[in-house]
XYZ file of C-alpha atoms in Angstrom:
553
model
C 0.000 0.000 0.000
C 1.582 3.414 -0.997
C 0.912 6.553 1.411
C 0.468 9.770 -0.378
C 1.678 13.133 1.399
C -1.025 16.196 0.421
C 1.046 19.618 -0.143
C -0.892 22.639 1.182
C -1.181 23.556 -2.767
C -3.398 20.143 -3.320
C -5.026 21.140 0.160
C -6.280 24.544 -1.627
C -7.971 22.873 -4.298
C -9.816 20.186 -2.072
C -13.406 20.377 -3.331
C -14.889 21.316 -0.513
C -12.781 24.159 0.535
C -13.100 25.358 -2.693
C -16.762 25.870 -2.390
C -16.138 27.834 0.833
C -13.691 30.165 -0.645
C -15.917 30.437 -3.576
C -18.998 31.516 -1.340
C -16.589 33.832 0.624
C -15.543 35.790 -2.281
C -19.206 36.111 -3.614
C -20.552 37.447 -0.546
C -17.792 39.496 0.180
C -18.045 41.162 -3.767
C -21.947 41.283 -2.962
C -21.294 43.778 0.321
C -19.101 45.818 -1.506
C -22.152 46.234 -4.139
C -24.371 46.854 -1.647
C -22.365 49.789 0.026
C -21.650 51.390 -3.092
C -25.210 51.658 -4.043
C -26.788 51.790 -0.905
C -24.577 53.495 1.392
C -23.016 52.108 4.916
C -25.820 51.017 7.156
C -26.652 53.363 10.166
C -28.678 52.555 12.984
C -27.623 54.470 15.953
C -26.308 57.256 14.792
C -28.150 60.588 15.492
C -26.108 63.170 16.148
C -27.600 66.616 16.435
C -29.086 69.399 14.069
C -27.136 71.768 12.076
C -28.393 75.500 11.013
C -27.215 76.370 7.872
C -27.361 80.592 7.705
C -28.122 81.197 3.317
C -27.079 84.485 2.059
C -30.637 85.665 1.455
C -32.798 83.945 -0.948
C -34.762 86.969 -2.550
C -31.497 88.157 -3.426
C -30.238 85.062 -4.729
C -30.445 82.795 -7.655
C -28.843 79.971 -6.420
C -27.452 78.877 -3.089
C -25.294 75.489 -2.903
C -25.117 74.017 0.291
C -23.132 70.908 1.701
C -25.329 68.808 4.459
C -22.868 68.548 7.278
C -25.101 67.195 10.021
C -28.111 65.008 10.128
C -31.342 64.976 12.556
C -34.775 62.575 12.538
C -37.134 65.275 11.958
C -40.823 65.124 13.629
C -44.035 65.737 11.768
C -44.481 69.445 12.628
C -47.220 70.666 10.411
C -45.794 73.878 10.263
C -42.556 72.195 8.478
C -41.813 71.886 4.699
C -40.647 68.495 4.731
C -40.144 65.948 1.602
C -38.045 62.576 0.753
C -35.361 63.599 -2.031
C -34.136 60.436 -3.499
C -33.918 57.993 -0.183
C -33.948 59.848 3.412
C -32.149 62.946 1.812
C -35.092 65.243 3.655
C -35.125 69.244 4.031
C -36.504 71.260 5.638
C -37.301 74.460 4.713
C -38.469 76.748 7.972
C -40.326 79.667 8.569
C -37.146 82.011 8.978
C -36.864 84.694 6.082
C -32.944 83.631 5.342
C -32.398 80.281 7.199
C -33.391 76.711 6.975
C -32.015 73.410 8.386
C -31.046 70.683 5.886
C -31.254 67.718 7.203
C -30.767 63.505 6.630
C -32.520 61.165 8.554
C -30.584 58.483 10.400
C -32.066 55.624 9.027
C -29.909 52.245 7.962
C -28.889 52.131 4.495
C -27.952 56.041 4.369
C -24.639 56.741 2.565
C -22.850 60.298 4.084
C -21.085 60.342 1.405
C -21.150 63.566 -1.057
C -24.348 64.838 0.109
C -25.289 68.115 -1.051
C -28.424 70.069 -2.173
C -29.093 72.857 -4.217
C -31.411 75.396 -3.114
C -32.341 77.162 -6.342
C -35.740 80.197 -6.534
C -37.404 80.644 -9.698
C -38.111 84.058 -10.889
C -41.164 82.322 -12.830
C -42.434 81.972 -8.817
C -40.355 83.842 -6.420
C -42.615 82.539 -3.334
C -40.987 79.089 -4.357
C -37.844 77.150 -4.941
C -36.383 74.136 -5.515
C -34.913 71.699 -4.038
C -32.595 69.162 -5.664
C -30.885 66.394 -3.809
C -28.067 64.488 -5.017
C -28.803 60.430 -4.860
C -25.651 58.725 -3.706
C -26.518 55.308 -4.986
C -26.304 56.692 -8.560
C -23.884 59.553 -9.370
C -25.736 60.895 -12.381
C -29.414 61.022 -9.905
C -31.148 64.124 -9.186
C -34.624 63.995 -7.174
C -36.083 67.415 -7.640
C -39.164 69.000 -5.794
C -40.342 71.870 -5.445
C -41.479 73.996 -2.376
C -43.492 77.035 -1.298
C -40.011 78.924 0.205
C -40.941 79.478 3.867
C -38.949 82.645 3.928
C -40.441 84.428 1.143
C -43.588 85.993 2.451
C -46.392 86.979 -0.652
C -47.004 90.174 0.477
C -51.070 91.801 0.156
C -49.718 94.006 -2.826
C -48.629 90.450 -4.191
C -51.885 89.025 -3.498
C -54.021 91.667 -5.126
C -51.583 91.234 -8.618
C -52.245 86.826 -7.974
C -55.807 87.903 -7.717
C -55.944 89.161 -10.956
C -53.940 86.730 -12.371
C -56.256 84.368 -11.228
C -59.420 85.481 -13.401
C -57.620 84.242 -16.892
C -55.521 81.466 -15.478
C -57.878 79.448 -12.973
C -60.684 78.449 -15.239
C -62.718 75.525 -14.327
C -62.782 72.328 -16.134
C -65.192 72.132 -19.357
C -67.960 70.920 -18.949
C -68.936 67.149 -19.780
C -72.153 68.897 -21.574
C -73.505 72.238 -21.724
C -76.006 73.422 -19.223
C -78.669 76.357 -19.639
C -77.444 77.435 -15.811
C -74.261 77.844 -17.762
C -74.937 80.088 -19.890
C -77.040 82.233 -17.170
C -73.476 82.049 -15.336
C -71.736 83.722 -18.364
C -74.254 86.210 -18.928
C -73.933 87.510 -15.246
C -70.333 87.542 -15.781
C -70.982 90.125 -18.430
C -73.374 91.961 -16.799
C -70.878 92.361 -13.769
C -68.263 93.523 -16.032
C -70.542 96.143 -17.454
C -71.457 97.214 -13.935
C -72.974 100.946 -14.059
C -70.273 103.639 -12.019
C -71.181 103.391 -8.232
C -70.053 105.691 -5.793
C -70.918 105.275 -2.010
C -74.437 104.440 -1.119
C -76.341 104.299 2.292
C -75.326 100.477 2.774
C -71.684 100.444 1.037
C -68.631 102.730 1.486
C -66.786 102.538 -1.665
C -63.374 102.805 0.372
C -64.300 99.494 1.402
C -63.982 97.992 -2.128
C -62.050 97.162 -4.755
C -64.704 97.962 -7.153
C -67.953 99.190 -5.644
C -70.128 99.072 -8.587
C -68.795 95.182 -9.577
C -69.602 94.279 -5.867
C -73.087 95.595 -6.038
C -74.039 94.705 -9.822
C -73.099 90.831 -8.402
C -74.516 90.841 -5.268
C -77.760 91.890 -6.529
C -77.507 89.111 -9.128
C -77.142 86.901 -6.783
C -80.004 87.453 -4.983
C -82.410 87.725 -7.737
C -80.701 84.634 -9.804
C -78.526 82.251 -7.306
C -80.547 78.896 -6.427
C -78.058 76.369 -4.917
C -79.064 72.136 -4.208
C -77.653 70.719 -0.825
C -77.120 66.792 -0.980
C -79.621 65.336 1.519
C -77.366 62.331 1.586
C -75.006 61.617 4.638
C -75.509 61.211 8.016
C -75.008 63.106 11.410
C -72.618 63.276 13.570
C -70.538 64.237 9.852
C -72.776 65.631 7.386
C -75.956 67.849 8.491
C -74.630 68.780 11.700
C -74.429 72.701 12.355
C -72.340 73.270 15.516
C -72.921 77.109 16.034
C -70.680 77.453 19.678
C -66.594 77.934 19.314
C -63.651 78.332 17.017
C -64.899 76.473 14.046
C -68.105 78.105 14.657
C -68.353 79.307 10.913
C -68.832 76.105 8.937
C -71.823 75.413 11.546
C -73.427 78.469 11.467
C -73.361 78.673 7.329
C -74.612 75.019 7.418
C -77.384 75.895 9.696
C -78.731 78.887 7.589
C -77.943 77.436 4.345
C -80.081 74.355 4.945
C -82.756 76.479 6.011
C -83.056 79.006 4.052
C -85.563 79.370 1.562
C -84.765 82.043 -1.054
C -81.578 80.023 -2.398
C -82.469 76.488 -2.103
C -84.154 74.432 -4.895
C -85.161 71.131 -4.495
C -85.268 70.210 -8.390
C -80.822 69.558 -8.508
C -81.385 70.620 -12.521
C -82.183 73.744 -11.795
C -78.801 74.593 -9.253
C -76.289 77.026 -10.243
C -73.978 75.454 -7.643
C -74.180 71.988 -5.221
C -73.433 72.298 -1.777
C -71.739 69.196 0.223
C -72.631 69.709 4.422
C -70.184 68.466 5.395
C -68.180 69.458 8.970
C -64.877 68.420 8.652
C -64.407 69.595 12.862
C -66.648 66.536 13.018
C -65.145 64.709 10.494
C -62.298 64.986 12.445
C -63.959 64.537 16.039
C -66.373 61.692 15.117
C -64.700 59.346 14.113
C -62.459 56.180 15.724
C -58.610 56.104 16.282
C -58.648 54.123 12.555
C -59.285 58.031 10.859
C -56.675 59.865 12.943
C -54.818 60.882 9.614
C -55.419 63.505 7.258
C -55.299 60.251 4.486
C -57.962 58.285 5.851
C -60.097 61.452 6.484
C -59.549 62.670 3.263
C -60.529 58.981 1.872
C -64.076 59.287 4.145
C -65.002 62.844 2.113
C -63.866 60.833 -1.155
C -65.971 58.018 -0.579
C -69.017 60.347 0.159
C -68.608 62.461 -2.976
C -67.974 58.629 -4.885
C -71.328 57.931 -3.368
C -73.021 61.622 -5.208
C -70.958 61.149 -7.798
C -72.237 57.938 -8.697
C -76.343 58.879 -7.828
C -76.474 61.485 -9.534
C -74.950 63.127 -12.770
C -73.570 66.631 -11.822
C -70.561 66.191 -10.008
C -69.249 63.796 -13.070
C -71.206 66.934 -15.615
C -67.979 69.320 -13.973
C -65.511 67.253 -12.282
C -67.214 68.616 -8.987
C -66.810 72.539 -10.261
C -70.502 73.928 -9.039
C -70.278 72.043 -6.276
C -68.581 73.816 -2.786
C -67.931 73.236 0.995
C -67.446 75.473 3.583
C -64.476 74.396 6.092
C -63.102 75.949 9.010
C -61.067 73.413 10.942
C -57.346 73.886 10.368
C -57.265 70.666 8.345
C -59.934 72.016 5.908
C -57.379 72.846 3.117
C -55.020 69.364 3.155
C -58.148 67.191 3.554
C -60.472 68.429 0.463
C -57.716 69.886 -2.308
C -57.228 66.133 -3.900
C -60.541 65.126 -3.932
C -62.344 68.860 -4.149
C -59.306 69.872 -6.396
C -61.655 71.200 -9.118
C -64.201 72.878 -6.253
C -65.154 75.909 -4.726
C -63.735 75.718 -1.362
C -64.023 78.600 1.512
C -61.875 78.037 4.228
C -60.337 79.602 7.158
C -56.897 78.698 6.769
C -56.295 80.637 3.739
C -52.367 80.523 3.676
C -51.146 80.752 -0.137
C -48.568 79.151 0.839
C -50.077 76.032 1.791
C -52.156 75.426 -1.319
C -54.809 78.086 -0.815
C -55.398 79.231 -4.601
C -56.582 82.981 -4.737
C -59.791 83.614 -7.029
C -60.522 79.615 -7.245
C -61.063 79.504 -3.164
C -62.341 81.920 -0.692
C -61.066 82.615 2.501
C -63.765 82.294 5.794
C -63.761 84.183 8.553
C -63.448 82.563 11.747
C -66.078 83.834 14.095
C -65.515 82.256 17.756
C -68.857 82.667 19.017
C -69.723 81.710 22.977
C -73.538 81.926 22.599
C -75.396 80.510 19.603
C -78.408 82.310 21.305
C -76.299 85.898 21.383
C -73.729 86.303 18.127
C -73.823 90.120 18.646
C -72.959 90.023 22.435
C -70.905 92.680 22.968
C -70.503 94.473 19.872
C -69.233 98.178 19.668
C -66.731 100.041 21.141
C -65.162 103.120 22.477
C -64.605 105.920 19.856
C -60.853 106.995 18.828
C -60.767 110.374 21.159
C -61.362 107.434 23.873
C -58.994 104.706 22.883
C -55.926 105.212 25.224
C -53.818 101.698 24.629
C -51.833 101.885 20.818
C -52.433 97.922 21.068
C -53.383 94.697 22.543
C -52.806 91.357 22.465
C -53.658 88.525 24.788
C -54.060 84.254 23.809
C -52.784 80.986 24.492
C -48.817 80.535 23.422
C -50.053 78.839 20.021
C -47.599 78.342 16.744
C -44.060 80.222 17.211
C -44.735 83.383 16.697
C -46.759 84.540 19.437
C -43.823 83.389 22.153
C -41.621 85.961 20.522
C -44.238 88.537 20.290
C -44.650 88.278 23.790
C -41.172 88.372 24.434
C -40.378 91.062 22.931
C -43.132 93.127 24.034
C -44.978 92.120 27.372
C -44.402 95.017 29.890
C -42.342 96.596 27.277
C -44.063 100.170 27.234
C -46.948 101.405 29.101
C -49.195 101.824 25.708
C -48.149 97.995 24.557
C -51.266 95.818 26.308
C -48.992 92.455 25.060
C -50.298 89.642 27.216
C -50.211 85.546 26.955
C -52.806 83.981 28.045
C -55.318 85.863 30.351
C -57.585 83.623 33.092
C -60.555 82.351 31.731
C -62.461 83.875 34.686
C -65.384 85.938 34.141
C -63.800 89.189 35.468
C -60.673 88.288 33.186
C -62.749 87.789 29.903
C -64.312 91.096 30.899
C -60.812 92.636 31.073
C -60.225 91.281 27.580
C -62.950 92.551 25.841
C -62.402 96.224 27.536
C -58.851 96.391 26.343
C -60.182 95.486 22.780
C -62.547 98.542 23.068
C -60.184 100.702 24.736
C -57.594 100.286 22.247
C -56.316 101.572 18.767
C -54.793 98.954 17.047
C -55.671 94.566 18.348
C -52.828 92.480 17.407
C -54.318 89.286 15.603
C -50.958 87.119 15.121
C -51.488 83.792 14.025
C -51.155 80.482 16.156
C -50.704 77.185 14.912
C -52.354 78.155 11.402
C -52.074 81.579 9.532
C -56.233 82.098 10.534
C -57.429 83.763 13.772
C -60.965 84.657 15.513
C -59.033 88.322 16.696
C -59.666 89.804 13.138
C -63.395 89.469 13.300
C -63.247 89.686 17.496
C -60.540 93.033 16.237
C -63.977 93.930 14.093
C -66.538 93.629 16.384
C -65.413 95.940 18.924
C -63.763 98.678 16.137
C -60.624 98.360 17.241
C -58.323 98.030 14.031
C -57.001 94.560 13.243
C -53.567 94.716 12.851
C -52.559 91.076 11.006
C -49.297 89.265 11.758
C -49.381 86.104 9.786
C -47.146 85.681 6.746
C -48.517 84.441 3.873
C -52.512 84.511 5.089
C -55.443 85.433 2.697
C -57.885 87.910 4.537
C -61.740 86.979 4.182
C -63.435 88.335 1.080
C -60.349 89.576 0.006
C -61.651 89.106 -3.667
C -63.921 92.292 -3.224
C -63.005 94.066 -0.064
C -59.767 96.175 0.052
C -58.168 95.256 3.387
C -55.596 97.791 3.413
C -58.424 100.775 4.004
C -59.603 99.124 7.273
C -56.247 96.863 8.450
C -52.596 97.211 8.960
C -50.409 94.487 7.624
C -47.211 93.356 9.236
C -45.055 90.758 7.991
C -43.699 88.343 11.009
C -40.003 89.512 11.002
C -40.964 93.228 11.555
C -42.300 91.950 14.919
C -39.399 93.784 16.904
C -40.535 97.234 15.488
C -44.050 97.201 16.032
C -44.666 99.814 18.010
C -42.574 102.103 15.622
C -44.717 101.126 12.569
C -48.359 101.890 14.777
C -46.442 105.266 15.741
C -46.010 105.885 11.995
C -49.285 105.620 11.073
C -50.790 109.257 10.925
C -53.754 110.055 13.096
C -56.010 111.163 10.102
C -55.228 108.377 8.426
C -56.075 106.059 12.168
C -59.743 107.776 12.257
C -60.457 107.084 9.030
C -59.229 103.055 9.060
C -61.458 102.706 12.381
C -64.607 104.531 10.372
C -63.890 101.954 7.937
C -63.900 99.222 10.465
C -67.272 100.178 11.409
C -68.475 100.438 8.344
C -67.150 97.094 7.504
C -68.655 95.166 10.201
C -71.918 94.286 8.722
C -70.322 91.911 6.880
C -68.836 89.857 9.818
C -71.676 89.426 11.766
C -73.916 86.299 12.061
C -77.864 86.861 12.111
C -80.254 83.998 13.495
C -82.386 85.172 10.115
C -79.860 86.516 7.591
C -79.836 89.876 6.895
C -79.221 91.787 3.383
C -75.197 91.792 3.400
C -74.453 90.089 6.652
C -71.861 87.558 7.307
C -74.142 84.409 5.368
C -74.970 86.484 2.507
C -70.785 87.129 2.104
C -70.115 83.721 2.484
C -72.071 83.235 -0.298
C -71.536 85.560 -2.397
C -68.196 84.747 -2.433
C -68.563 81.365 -3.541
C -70.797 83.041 -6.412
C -68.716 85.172 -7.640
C -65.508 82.401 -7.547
C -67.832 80.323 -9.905
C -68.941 83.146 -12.316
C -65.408 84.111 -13.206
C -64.131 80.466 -13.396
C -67.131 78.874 -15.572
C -65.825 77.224 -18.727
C -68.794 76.356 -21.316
C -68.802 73.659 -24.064
């Protein structure tokens, strides 16, 4: 028998260490594949936030920035916030010149070569965007782009948007023509060929931005307007006025609406526009912890307009452009512009920034009223000679900016009535409503959302509103001219308020608080509406969206 001696070379090519090796290599080649496209796994790593100062943006084409630091970044609704290629997310923030870029620390994250480019567009300058560079392929650009939190749209803005909007938002063509159509485009007409108005007993033309347009249409609309509400849908959600509190708007214009009698046919053919009563504070209240989402609400209000839109034949006629909803819960806008995309929608949180789309939706008041039996509680107020405070605030801490404004001016100066939250006492709410009357200018700056209940509160008792909330649409703004009865003030002027109230001259203050009285008829609710009250506005405002957006066959 011979014995044969295996060298380490005949060792190496033993079958099954051959195999081994073989597998070795292949997994070892597949890693490096996998780190090259997909970055080096991370999974505890969260260091924390950097602020990245930008040279400012309305003075700037294009900004490149390299993402040094990295942060998990919460939901805050008040955040721009979007994937770029795979957990590349910014975030754009409310500062006028400075945002945090950020990267999420999730696993499969390369840090390698991670930059953006923050870019504006002079096509838009209230947006830019935002391109991030995809490390798993060199060549990849994801691109979005953003409403820039730092560039405010100013009211002068607004008004030149407004106009904009009568030739460039045009609604849908119709499936099939309609003879309520064509009595649309003649009142269009006729409101174009309006007769000269100059002030009247009920209107002061100061008020306006066209006196004689505003009249010639709201007299059309109550001799021509005739409006269907769906009887489908049940309460808590749908027929369900709630007239007490914040959101008390949608419920009060549901109530009357419903009721009234002048407006409402019961014959759908013969409706200029469809209303859906809906209350999305109950759609949002109602329900279980399954519809906590602004998704699966929004899918509740699409299955109900699936269910209309499959009974009957005018939502499908328009792609749902007669038909409207009134919404005053700060999720009104997110949950209805998919699904009511092509709709008349009036909502309180009017922020262009946000999606609100001047001359297509309205902007609603919000009225906070405390008795459904008393809406007019406390109206009036002290006149100018009387009004000692230059301005007031009090309210709950809401949002970000009203922490700084109280910062920077709570016991300040003797003639600055800047307060947080007062007691909820009845000699405290007594206190609030006499510094509202005893003062010049009420500060309504915005909370969570760009909306507030101290405009029309600001209204009620005369004192002129002064608005601090970048970016918000004022109600009616289509026909009244908010700059005769309101002072504007964009958020970062906050630290020289009091200089800019000072500025104003005191002719010019007596006439802006005649103005406010004059303009209060318009923000006041009426158990049975009254000729241009707070309902009638509403509506009219909805009208007159429709008339200049109609597109015939």
């Amino acid at each position: 028998m011979r014995i044969r001696i295996i060298t380490g070379m005949e060792r190496f090519h033993h079958s099954d260490i051959r195999r081994l090796l073989l597998g070795t290599i292949v997994t070892v080649g597949f890693v490096v594949l996998l780190a090259q496209c997909f970055g080096i796994p991370s999974f505890y790593w969260s260091p924390p936030p950097v602020k990245v100062s930008v040279i400012d943006l309305t003075n700037s084409n294009v900004t490149q920035v390299s993402v040094m630091n990295y942060i998990n970044l919460s939901d805050d609704e008040e955040f721009v916030k979007k994937d770029l290629g795979r957990g590349n997310d910014v975030v754009i923030s409310k500062e006028k010149v400075e945002f945090n870029a950020s990267v999420i620390g999730r696993p499969n994250i390369s840090l390698r070569k991670t930059k953006m480019v923050v870019e504006s567009s002079e096509s838009d300058p209230t947006s830019v965007m935002v391109m991030g560079k995809d490390s798993r392929n060199g060549n990849g650009l994801s691109v979005r782009r953003y409403k820039r939190r730092g560039a405010v749209v100013s009211i002068s803005q607004m008004n030149s948007l407004l106009i904009q909007s009568f030739s460039s938002f045009k609604s849908p063509k119709p499936r099939w023509s309609s003879a309520r159509d064509s009595e649309m485009v003649s009142v269009r007409s006729e409101i174009e060929k309006a007769s000269v108005v100059h002030d009247t007993l009920e209107l002061s033309a100061s008020l306006y931005r066209n006196i004689s347009k505003f009249q010639r249409s709201y007299d059309l609309m109550e001799r021509k307007l005739k409006v269907y509400v769906y009887k489908e849908g049940e309460k808590p959600i749908f027929h369900n006025s709630i007239p007490r509190g914040i959101y008390a708007s949608e419920g009060w214009f549901m109530k009357l609406m419903e009721s009234n009698k002048k407006f409402i046919v019961r014959d759908p053919g013969k409706a200029h526009l469809f209303y859906i009563p809906i209350s999305i504070k109950a759609l949002r209240s109602s329900l279980g912890q399954d519809f906590q989402t602004p998704r699966s609400l929004a899918d509740h209000l699409k299955e109900y307009v699936d269910l209309i839109a499959g009974k009957y034949k005018f939502w499908n006629r328009t792609g749902g452009a007669d038909h409207f909803l009134v919404a005053c819960h700060d999720w009104g806008n997110k949950l209805t512009k998919k699904t009511m995309r092509n709709s008349v929608r009036a909502l309180c949180n009017s922020n262009v920034a946000q999606g609100f789309r001047i001359g297509s939706d309205t902007a609603l008041p919000v009225t906070y009223i405390r008795s459904a039996e008393s809406p007019l509680e406390y109206l009036g107020g002290k006149t100018p000679s009387e009004r000692k405070i230059l301005a007031f605030f009090a309210g709950s801490m809401h949002g970000y900016l009203r922490p700084r404004l109280v910062k920077l001016w709570e016991n300040k100066e003797p003639d600055m009535k800047i307060f947080g939250p007062m007691p909820r006492d009845p000699e405290s709410k007594k206190q609030y409503r006499e510094y509202m009357k005893s003062s010049r200018y009420c500060i309504c700056a915005r909370g969570y959302e760009v909306h507030t209940p101290r405009v029309v509160e600001a209204i009620m008792n005369e004192c002129v509103p002064v608005i601090i909330a970048d970016n918000y649409v004022p109600p009616f703004f289509e026909v009244l001219n908010w700059e005769e009865f309101a002072v504007f003030v964009e958020e970062k002027d906050i630290p020289n308020l009091r200089n800019i109230l000072l500025s104003i001259p005191e002719e010019r203050y007596i006439g802006m608080q005649a103005r406010v009285k004059a303009v209060q008829q318009h923000f006041l609710w009426h158990k049975k509406p009254v000729k241009l009250d707070l309902f009638h506005m509403i509506l009219h405002s909805i009208w007159y969206s429709r008339v200049h957006r109609i597109k015939t066959r």
